[in-house]
Amino acid sequence: MQAELIFTGTELLLGEVLNTHAQYLGRQMAAHGIEVILHTTVGDNWDRLAQVLKAALERADLIIVTGGLGPTTDDLTKDTVARVLGLPMVLDEPTLQWLREFMARRGTPVFESMARQAYFPAGARVLPNPVGTAPGALLEHQGKVVILLPGPPRELKAMFENSVVPYLASLGNPGMVTRTRLLKVTGISESEVQELIGDLGGQGNPGIAYVAQPGEVHVRISARAADGAAAEQMITGLLEKVRERLAGYLFGMDDDVLEEVVGRLLAQKGLTCALAESCTGGLTAARLTSVPGSSEYFLGSIVAYDNRVKEKVLGVPLETLQAHGAVSQQTAVAMAEGVRSLAGAHLGLSITGIAGPGGGTPAKPVGLTYIALAAPDGTSCREFHFPGHRQAVRQGAANAALNMIRLYLLARS
Amino acid sequence: MQAELIFTGTELLLGEVLNTHAQYLGRQMAAHGIEVILHTTVGDNWDRLAQVLKAALERADLIIVTGGLGPTTDDLTKDTVARVLGLPMVLDEPTLQWLREFMARRGTPVFESMARQAYFPAGARVLPNPVGTAPGALLEHQGKVVILLPGPPRELKAMFENSVVPYLASLGNPGMVTRTRLLKVTGISESEVQELIGDLGGQGNPGIAYVAQPGEVHVRISARAADGAAAEQMITGLLEKVRERLAGYLFGMDDDVLEEVVGRLLAQKGLTCALAESCTGGLTAARLTSVPGSSEYFLGSIVAYDNRVKEKVLGVPLETLQAHGAVSQQTAVAMAEGVRSLAGAHLGLSITGIAGPGGGTPAKPVGLTYIALAAPDGTSCREFHFPGHRQAVRQGAANAALNMIRLYLLARS
């Protein structure tokens, strides 16, 4: 089975938005053994979309179109598909009802423009949108399949996983399938990772690829084979070797996120933590609280951006700030111990550093960061030097801080 | 002048590599007034590349092809272009000489495969590669322009800036140029924006398009005309009308970011602010501190996730928490006034709500949020209902909170 992906949106042509759908859908289709032969990106120009769709229908069996399902007048994907396939647009009552209830919960009426989202090409299977108001659609028409997905990445992924994956599975397994595992490490650079495992493989089948993220590195192991079991078998051996070599840095696999890993460990041990953040400015707390249920183990954070807050709220002695400066081991330790007793938490974690671009000196350059962890069995502090621009330093510092909690908890398992 | 971009590489179809060329070249072309009408991504399949290239030559005046210029046998872009244009491949002596010297400096001979990089379609202008061994090429053929650029992003960018930009400039006014302005609004849904301005235009020239982001909506006004001045003129009138209708919600234009807009206003007025965050968990502080120099006006944030922190650090009366709950107007007001006096800030801003997925009740559903602003002239509080999943509620709340500061400062200008 051959497929084509069509991405709609002038913002993609203008480069205002990075097209991440191409990568996500590319991987998903490969994982399901469907060969993607072409990607096309077209602007909010419906004659051109019609041309592109006609050409795709001549080449491919399955076509996925993303974007243009919203309520506004530039959202015309469904109408265009209906026109090309020669189908009328019909109202889907259940969808309209669902929209009415959705809007009622928000206390706003259903505008005419919103109601447009309840119309679909005749015969379409409506794909519910678990995280938005624009439903998708799936059409089987004259031996071809056309699937319409919303543009917002979160909505597209949720709909793909809930509705499209089961459909693709129901088609049976057409050919070579790809399997991928992701190993996520932190506290080590991409080149250091390559030094450690580069000899185990690179391009090829199975293959190893690297993706550097701020503060972490993702190692992707992938294999292609006739069926999923064979591909997974090819991965397993290599995966074990890589896992062994990266053991000291590996914090998770696949969809794991560091803040979730840390949260699980805290919950398992029934421990609570509180933060005192300076250079990260709340970023570490924001990541910990992005996890549902984090109130079970996260008490709060004092974002002590100004020294008066460090002194007055966290109780950092004025002499410490004056003698050693806000970015120093002494201040980091006082912040960690201060927030631990203030919040009555088992663990107090502090971060103070120079995020830049300004504020650096030869003695204390941009990127210098101290992270301290105050625990029942004492306080430890580490010095870090994070490379890159302001956001990279902040993300690197937040990762290192979360990782310090992780390592502390693992060491006491 | 209309252009198409063709990206080659099976790794792009498989999603192994994120296609950043699409964004980089999209922005560059728009900046140089060249309308990009289509992006196509094709694998290392040279018959299909030939088909795609033929189709592009029928539609566009300028075609950029990326990738497939390297020394290996699957690098066949130049040969394919030559075949499609009916041109022979000829050796470029200077390039071969340059390759020999390049390899000599590395102490290795020029392999046969390397020498392939010195062959080009007859009549091609060779584009030097400042950071790699694979040169690019530019062909003017029967009124069309075809530009071949290398796949590695570093090489592509260097070659584009050194060779393609001057060429595009030398074309002078390439015909229809596009100008775009972005209006950014918050506190209003995409549908509501459409209700307000939908009658002013949609598709067409000038055109209006909408992009929804968590907590904000971007309205793009674009126009195409013979020259930049004419296109800007076409935008101006429409821009003013849209600006008027959205005035209550408009926070910025083009590259403006809400946290920067708020920061500029605070700095201009010489005011400081401090936050007390519950459901946003530090997200608002993280956004404010993502702006360089924010320490000038941002003192800190108390992320009071646990009620003990609300009570002990912010001084929210226990009775208030017990009588009205953590998510209530009374608690929001006490948090805002508490952090204002604690941090000694001009403005104290608090956010307390139910981010979900858990914790909602019929009386207090997920999304219910209270935001209070304590100022020298009194404290105000607003109730919000943010739709969507946990991250959307948190982003929406952070946007609304930042916007409350913005509106307060504007009202006192």
Tab-separated table of N, CA and C in Angstrom, chain B residues 87 172 216 236:
chain	number	residue	atom	x	y	z
B	87	LEU	N	19.874	17.918	-20.885
B	87	LEU	CA	21.238	18.449	-20.945
B	87	LEU	C	22.245	17.341	-20.650
B	172	GLY	N	16.307	41.648	-9.447
B	172	GLY	CA	15.546	42.884	-9.289
B	172	GLY	C	14.142	42.513	-8.876
B	216	GLU	N	-3.841	32.134	22.533
B	216	GLU	CA	-3.868	33.292	21.650
B	216	GLU	C	-4.269	32.890	20.234
B	236	THR	N	-2.335	48.054	4.415
B	236	THR	CA	-2.558	49.112	5.405
B	236	THR	C	-4.032	49.332	5.720
